[in-house]
Tab-separated table of C-alpha atoms in Angstrom:
chain	number	residue	atom	x	y	z
A	1	MET	CA	7.417	104.270	-27.703
A	2	VAL	CA	6.820	103.430	-31.784
A	3	LEU	CA	5.145	106.785	-32.349
A	4	LEU	CA	7.843	108.924	-30.454
A	5	CYS	CA	10.184	106.607	-33.074
A	6	LEU	CA	8.008	107.723	-35.970
A	7	VAL	CA	8.000	111.263	-34.833
A	8	SER	CA	12.032	111.753	-34.445
A	9	ALA	CA	12.206	110.265	-37.451
A	10	CYS	CA	10.021	112.805	-39.515
A	11	ALA	CA	11.737	116.077	-37.550
A	12	ILE	CA	15.319	114.449	-38.567
A	13	ALA	CA	14.226	113.350	-42.070
A	14	ARG	CA	13.306	116.962	-42.762
A	15	THR	CA	16.121	118.397	-41.380
A	16	ALA	CA	18.801	116.275	-42.914
A	17	ARG	CA	16.984	117.318	-46.560
A	18	ALA	CA	17.578	120.799	-45.833
A	19	ASP	CA	21.293	121.080	-47.502
A	20	LYS	CA	23.583	119.304	-49.958
A	21	SER	CA	25.549	116.502	-48.520
A	22	ASP	CA	29.216	117.342	-47.710
A	23	LEU	CA	30.270	113.210	-47.932
A	24	PRO	CA	31.133	111.031	-50.519
A	25	PRO	CA	27.792	109.271	-51.999
A	26	GLU	CA	29.416	106.389	-51.484
A	27	VAL	CA	29.288	106.699	-47.165
A	28	GLY	CA	25.436	107.216	-47.320
A	29	TRP	CA	24.620	104.537	-49.544
A	30	ASN	CA	26.816	102.107	-47.349
A	31	TYR	CA	27.039	99.274	-49.961
A	32	GLY	CA	23.614	99.183	-50.584
A	33	GLU	CA	22.994	97.152	-47.436
A	34	ILE	CA	19.425	97.299	-45.519
A	35	GLU	CA	20.101	97.207	-41.812
A	36	THR	CA	17.528	96.306	-39.163
A	37	PRO	CA	17.985	97.383	-35.593
A	38	ARG	CA	19.782	94.657	-34.249
A	39	SER	CA	22.285	94.078	-37.056
A	40	ALA	CA	23.002	98.105	-37.220
A	41	ALA	CA	23.688	98.029	-33.208
A	42	MET	CA	25.636	95.190	-33.257
A	43	GLY	CA	28.288	96.737	-36.160
A	44	GLY	CA	26.574	94.208	-38.631
A	45	ALA	CA	27.746	91.057	-36.827
A	46	LEU	CA	25.043	88.792	-37.369
A	47	ARG	CA	25.825	86.083	-40.118
A	48	ALA	CA	25.728	83.450	-37.312
A	49	THR	CA	23.768	84.138	-35.254
A	50	SER	CA	20.982	86.456	-37.040
A	51	ASN	CA	16.903	85.133	-37.399
A	52	SER	CA	13.726	86.824	-38.085
A	53	VAL	CA	13.366	89.830	-40.341
A	54	SER	CA	17.481	90.376	-39.797
A	55	ALA	CA	18.289	87.002	-41.363
A	56	LEU	CA	16.528	88.045	-44.641
A	57	PHE	CA	18.999	91.005	-44.933
A	58	ILE	CA	22.019	89.413	-43.722
A	59	ASN	CA	21.755	85.429	-44.161
A	60	PRO	CA	19.339	84.072	-45.928
A	61	ALA	CA	19.979	80.727	-44.295
A	62	ASN	CA	19.059	81.264	-40.910
A	63	MET	CA	15.307	82.475	-41.468
A	64	ALA	CA	14.645	78.371	-40.916
A	65	VAL	CA	16.981	78.166	-37.813
A	66	THR	CA	13.464	79.282	-35.627
A	67	ARG	CA	9.758	78.430	-36.338
A	68	ILE	CA	8.601	81.724	-36.975
A	69	TYR	CA	5.778	84.168	-38.340
A	70	HIS	CA	7.269	87.842	-38.224
A	71	ILE	CA	6.031	91.298	-40.230
A	72	GLY	CA	7.903	94.141	-39.580
A	73	ALA	CA	8.996	97.580	-40.615
A	74	LEU	CA	12.287	99.971	-40.427
A	75	ALA	CA	13.529	103.119	-41.201
A	76	GLN	CA	16.831	104.091	-41.580
A	77	ILE	CA	18.118	107.736	-41.094
A	78	TRP	CA	21.291	109.245	-42.220
A	79	PRO	CA	21.374	113.068	-41.386
A	80	GLU	CA	24.793	113.929	-42.601
A	81	ALA	CA	24.629	111.792	-45.897
A	82	ASN	CA	20.729	112.981	-46.384
A	83	ARG	CA	19.462	109.561	-46.637
A	84	GLN	CA	16.102	107.811	-45.792
A	85	SER	CA	15.065	104.138	-46.018
A	86	TYR	CA	11.862	103.024	-45.256
A	87	GLY	CA	10.820	99.519	-45.996
A	88	GLY	CA	8.867	96.465	-44.600
A	89	ALA	CA	9.645	92.681	-44.902
A	90	ALA	CA	7.799	89.177	-43.856
A	91	VAL	CA	9.650	85.717	-42.721
A	92	ASP	CA	7.646	82.853	-42.295
A	93	SER	CA	9.235	79.535	-41.566
A	94	ILE	CA	5.646	77.782	-39.749
A	95	VAL	CA	3.292	77.306	-42.659
A	96	SER	CA	5.298	75.137	-44.610
A	97	SER	CA	5.174	71.076	-43.448
A	98	ALA	CA	8.559	70.695	-44.691
A	99	HIS	CA	9.900	73.740	-42.453
A	100	LEU	CA	10.964	75.163	-45.724
A	101	ALA	CA	11.397	79.408	-45.094
A	102	GLY	CA	10.440	81.934	-47.142
A	103	GLY	CA	10.450	85.581	-46.871
A	104	LEU	CA	9.954	88.806	-48.422
A	105	GLY	CA	10.793	92.196	-48.283
A	106	GLY	CA	10.884	96.019	-49.800
A	107	THR	CA	12.789	98.977	-49.308
A	108	TRP	CA	12.743	102.465	-50.827
A	109	THR	CA	15.769	104.872	-50.448
A	110	LEU	CA	15.765	108.639	-51.030
A	111	GLN	CA	20.014	109.956	-50.730
A	112	ASP	CA	21.011	113.676	-50.981
A	113	PRO	CA	18.246	115.273	-52.644
A	114	ASP	CA	19.634	118.396	-52.790
A	115	GLY	CA	22.850	116.761	-54.202
A	116	ILE	CA	23.440	113.774	-56.377
A	117	ASP	CA	19.355	112.955	-56.031
A	118	ARG	CA	19.503	109.522	-55.662
A	119	ARG	CA	16.211	107.713	-54.904
A	120	ALA	CA	15.977	103.693	-54.800
A	121	THR	CA	14.076	100.890	-54.699
A	122	ASP	CA	15.325	97.442	-53.127
A	123	LEU	CA	13.115	94.181	-52.964
A	124	ARG	CA	14.168	91.099	-51.417
A	125	PHE	CA	13.305	86.986	-51.623
A	126	ALA	CA	14.507	84.381	-50.367
A	127	LEU	CA	13.950	81.047	-49.254
A	128	ALA	CA	15.637	78.492	-46.535
A	129	PHE	CA	15.492	75.233	-45.456
A	130	PRO	CA	16.769	73.323	-42.323
A	131	PHE	CA	18.577	69.862	-43.803
A	132	SER	CA	19.032	69.039	-40.135
A	133	ASP	CA	19.354	70.561	-36.512
A	134	GLN	CA	22.363	71.512	-37.115
A	135	PHE	CA	22.930	72.689	-41.038
A	136	PHE	CA	20.659	75.389	-42.495
A	137	LEU	CA	20.797	76.420	-46.094
A	138	GLY	CA	19.398	79.632	-47.671
A	139	VAL	CA	18.766	81.287	-51.320
A	140	GLY	CA	17.708	84.543	-52.019
A	141	GLY	CA	17.463	87.471	-54.845
A	142	ARG	CA	17.576	90.695	-55.138
A	143	TYR	CA	16.172	93.563	-57.656
A	144	LEU	CA	17.900	96.732	-57.479
A	145	TRP	CA	15.704	99.699	-59.229
A	146	LEU	CA	18.268	102.796	-59.099
A	147	LYS	CA	18.001	106.677	-60.556
A	148	GLN	CA	20.390	109.431	-59.943
A	149	ASP	CA	18.683	112.703	-60.940
A	150	GLY	CA	21.173	114.778	-59.333
A	151	LEU	CA	24.813	116.310	-59.651
A	152	GLY	CA	27.792	114.139	-58.160
A	153	PRO	CA	31.398	115.185	-57.935
A	154	LEU	CA	32.060	115.104	-61.775
A	155	GLY	CA	29.257	117.086	-62.210
A	156	ASP	CA	27.133	116.691	-65.469
A	157	SER	CA	28.158	113.583	-66.821
A	158	VAL	CA	26.447	110.087	-66.346
A	159	VAL	CA	28.849	108.930	-64.400
A	160	SER	CA	28.486	110.903	-61.327
A	161	GLY	CA	25.390	112.447	-62.404
A	162	GLY	CA	23.785	109.409	-63.903
A	163	LEU	CA	20.640	109.923	-66.305
A	164	LYS	CA	17.644	112.420	-65.553
A	165	GLY	CA	14.597	110.514	-65.276
A	166	GLU	CA	16.097	107.557	-65.845
A	167	ASN	CA	17.430	104.227	-63.784
A	168	ILE	CA	20.853	103.767	-64.068
A	169	VAL	CA	20.815	100.139	-62.132
A	170	ARG	CA	18.078	97.981	-63.211
A	171	GLY	CA	19.090	94.479	-62.575
A	172	PHE	CA	18.959	91.223	-60.488
A	173	ALA	CA	21.395	89.846	-57.523
A	174	PHE	CA	21.171	86.967	-55.777
A	175	ASP	CA	22.536	85.583	-52.422
A	176	ALA	CA	23.182	82.252	-51.176
A	177	GLY	CA	24.096	81.123	-46.805
A	178	ALA	CA	24.926	78.507	-45.008
A	179	THR	CA	24.927	78.081	-40.988
A	180	ILE	CA	26.285	74.900	-39.086
A	181	LYS	CA	25.035	74.693	-35.052
A	182	PRO	CA	27.468	71.758	-33.795
A	183	SER	CA	25.491	73.047	-30.656
A	184	ASP	CA	22.256	75.223	-29.649
A	185	PHE	CA	24.969	78.027	-28.568
A	186	PHE	CA	27.652	77.772	-31.561
A	187	SER	CA	26.943	78.723	-34.642
A	188	ILE	CA	29.415	78.993	-37.748
A	189	SER	CA	27.786	81.058	-41.012
A	190	VAL	CA	29.237	81.693	-44.614
A	191	VAL	CA	27.240	84.249	-46.801
A	192	GLY	CA	28.161	85.416	-50.438
A	193	ASN	CA	26.021	88.594	-51.371
A	194	ASN	CA	25.546	89.313	-55.590
A	195	LEU	CA	27.239	86.289	-56.580
A	196	ASN	CA	26.200	87.113	-60.020
A	197	ASN	CA	28.667	90.414	-60.101
A	198	PRO	CA	26.321	92.539	-61.676
A	199	GLY	CA	29.025	94.990	-62.350
A	200	ASN	CA	28.233	97.254	-60.310
A	201	GLY	CA	29.053	99.459	-57.282
A	202	PHE	CA	25.515	99.365	-55.961
A	203	GLN	CA	25.515	95.668	-55.980
A	204	PRO	CA	28.785	95.144	-54.468
A	205	SER	CA	29.938	91.677	-54.706
A	206	SER	CA	31.056	89.777	-51.457
A	207	VAL	CA	31.622	86.838	-49.491
A	208	GLY	CA	31.868	86.911	-45.361
A	209	GLY	CA	31.435	84.220	-42.124
A	210	GLY	CA	31.225	84.864	-38.900
A	211	ILE	CA	30.720	82.391	-35.908
A	212	GLY	CA	28.677	83.405	-33.316
A	213	VAL	CA	27.800	82.006	-29.213
A	214	GLY	CA	24.243	82.482	-27.676
A	215	THR	CA	22.688	81.685	-25.003
A	216	GLU	CA	18.905	83.021	-24.399
A	217	ASP	CA	20.257	86.162	-22.776
A	218	PHE	CA	23.274	87.043	-24.141
A	219	THR	CA	25.200	86.220	-28.028
A	220	VAL	CA	28.578	87.630	-28.692
A	221	GLU	CA	29.626	87.380	-32.731
A	222	GLY	CA	32.639	88.114	-34.603
A	223	ASP	CA	32.511	88.563	-38.789
A	224	VAL	CA	34.345	89.392	-41.326
A	225	LEU	CA	33.418	90.410	-45.035
A	226	SER	CA	35.606	90.605	-48.403
A	227	ASP	CA	34.570	93.290	-50.789
A	228	PHE	CA	35.278	92.428	-54.577
A	229	THR	CA	33.612	94.875	-56.245
A	230	THR	CA	33.387	98.264	-54.385
A	231	TRP	CA	36.781	99.614	-54.724
A	232	ASP	CA	40.500	99.050	-56.611
A	233	THR	CA	41.150	95.927	-54.570
A	234	THR	CA	39.212	93.655	-52.520
A	235	LYS	CA	38.997	95.116	-49.603
A	236	VAL	CA	38.300	93.827	-46.000
A	237	ARG	CA	35.587	94.571	-42.930
A	238	ALA	CA	35.636	92.984	-39.675
A	239	MET	CA	32.440	93.132	-37.545
A	240	GLY	CA	31.754	92.478	-33.634
A	241	GLY	CA	29.109	92.769	-31.813
A	242	VAL	CA	27.509	91.783	-28.463
A	243	GLU	CA	23.775	91.507	-27.033
A	244	PHE	CA	22.294	91.395	-23.694
A	245	LEU	CA	18.774	90.656	-22.752
A	246	ALA	CA	18.185	92.519	-19.118
A	247	ALA	CA	15.105	91.402	-17.170
A	248	ASN	CA	13.553	89.009	-19.919
A	249	ASN	CA	12.515	91.895	-22.708
A	250	TYR	CA	14.601	94.815	-22.848
A	251	PRO	CA	17.995	93.516	-25.519
A	252	LEU	CA	20.837	96.194	-25.048
A	253	ARG	CA	23.878	95.941	-27.504
A	254	VAL	CA	26.918	97.415	-28.869
A	255	GLY	CA	29.133	96.781	-32.391
A	256	TYR	CA	32.141	97.863	-33.674
A	257	ARG	CA	33.466	97.882	-37.577
A	258	TYR	CA	36.347	98.548	-39.308
A	259	ASP	CA	36.181	99.411	-43.218
A	260	ASP	CA	39.222	98.990	-44.581
A	261	GLY	CA	37.898	100.135	-47.559
A	262	ALA	CA	36.707	103.638	-46.473
A	263	VAL	CA	39.720	103.388	-43.624
A	264	SER	CA	37.058	104.106	-41.239
A	265	HIS	CA	35.827	102.839	-37.861
A	266	THR	CA	32.553	102.689	-36.771
A	267	VAL	CA	31.377	102.464	-33.181
A	268	SER	CA	26.905	101.318	-32.433
A	269	ALA	CA	24.465	100.909	-29.942
A	270	GLY	CA	21.260	99.790	-29.535
A	271	ALA	CA	18.057	99.182	-27.389
A	272	GLY	CA	14.695	97.798	-27.450
A	273	TYR	CA	11.861	95.748	-26.212
A	274	VAL	CA	10.152	92.723	-27.044
A	275	ASP	CA	7.856	90.185	-25.998
A	276	ARG	CA	5.658	87.518	-27.341
A	277	SER	CA	3.796	89.490	-29.164
A	278	PHE	CA	5.920	92.251	-30.631
A	279	SER	CA	9.354	94.404	-30.652
A	280	ALA	CA	10.531	97.628	-30.944
A	281	GLU	CA	13.765	98.516	-31.448
A	282	LEU	CA	16.598	101.422	-31.698
A	283	ALA	CA	19.953	101.886	-33.066
A	284	VAL	CA	22.637	103.989	-33.196
A	285	LYS	CA	25.845	104.095	-35.079
A	286	ARG	CA	28.311	107.129	-35.746
A	287	VAL	CA	31.404	106.212	-38.035
A	288	VAL	CA	34.225	107.735	-35.666
A	289	SER	CA	37.802	107.803	-37.548
A	290	GLY	CA	36.939	108.409	-41.456
A	291	ASP	CA	34.472	110.042	-43.413
A	292	ALA	CA	31.737	110.978	-39.652
A	293	ALA	CA	28.502	110.012	-39.989
A	294	THR	CA	25.414	109.047	-38.083
A	295	ALA	CA	22.809	106.518	-38.696
A	296	ILE	CA	19.833	105.874	-36.876
A	297	ILE	CA	17.985	103.053	-37.329
A	298	PHE	CA	14.179	102.228	-36.434
A	299	GLY	CA	12.157	99.063	-36.170
A	300	PHE	CA	8.676	97.343	-34.916
A	301	THR	CA	8.179	93.770	-35.982
A	302	TYR	CA	4.633	92.031	-34.965
A	303	HIS	CA	5.119	88.363	-34.511
A	304	LEU	CA	2.283	87.001	-36.103
A	305	GLU	CA	2.497	83.699	-34.377
A	306	SER	CA	1.700	84.771	-31.206
A	307	THR	CA	-1.889	85.645	-32.217
A	308	GLY	CA	-2.953	81.653	-33.177
A	309	LEU	CA	-3.712	83.305	-36.487
A	310	THR	CA	-1.435	81.015	-38.112
A	311	PRO	CA	-1.084	77.109	-38.256
A	312	SER	CA	0.621	75.080	-35.832
A	313	PRO	CA	3.608	73.200	-37.056
A	314	ALA	CA	1.432	70.218	-36.663
A	315	ASP	CA	-1.403	71.660	-38.875
A	316	SER	CA	0.906	73.275	-41.721
A	317	PHE	CA	1.038	71.906	-45.270
């Protein structure tokens, strides 16, 4: 399955690079979000119930909710936007006897090489701590290098086309998140992204929250986010998603997102296989109202704790 996904991704990526994209660049950039198959399939509604690698990218506090050591790889293909992203991440909440969790990830993006020719490297790192079984707090940093050597809608200008061969963005931003779990099945989270206000639309400052209900087999969540930077005024994005684990190994997901800034509606769906040792997942989302765009997200995660190579909680330091 993983090999088939990789072959499909390469074929789609070659097709995506054939012509200049007709979409506005901000559609393909997607607010600089790094999505995993799970978060994409859930419509982005995963701030309250995320874990593993997804937590690193959407709510660092949730890295400490479960005891895991996961290493993952991901890929995003946007055919109409001529965008492709490839990355990897690791999240560990086992090694520290204090239950301190840590995560590190990196993603490389190429967007519309025959148009704006945008290339970016996104580095993420985060720490999280469980203050109790009900309260989790996480902080994260992100460093973005971005250059844009092509021509945008304003032609040959710094604003539209960037600086030839030079980074137009090279800066640090930080995130923070908190999750409250009144019970094992109910979660409430609040997350702030790019809280130091980097001052550019590639790293938009935003604050969002989510409420989720989840059991071993079923999860439902709704999120709302306010974006303070991308548009002339503060705009809202509302998201919802449902997840069902069929036959103990096959997650099935659907989601929806409304974007007040782009005035668009996006639907999404995903499926995968997960067991004690690894997971392989796929998600597809489509903007059905607004600038039509499709995104295909692949992911593979290896559960290192299942090998016995990591220390048990009793042996942690």
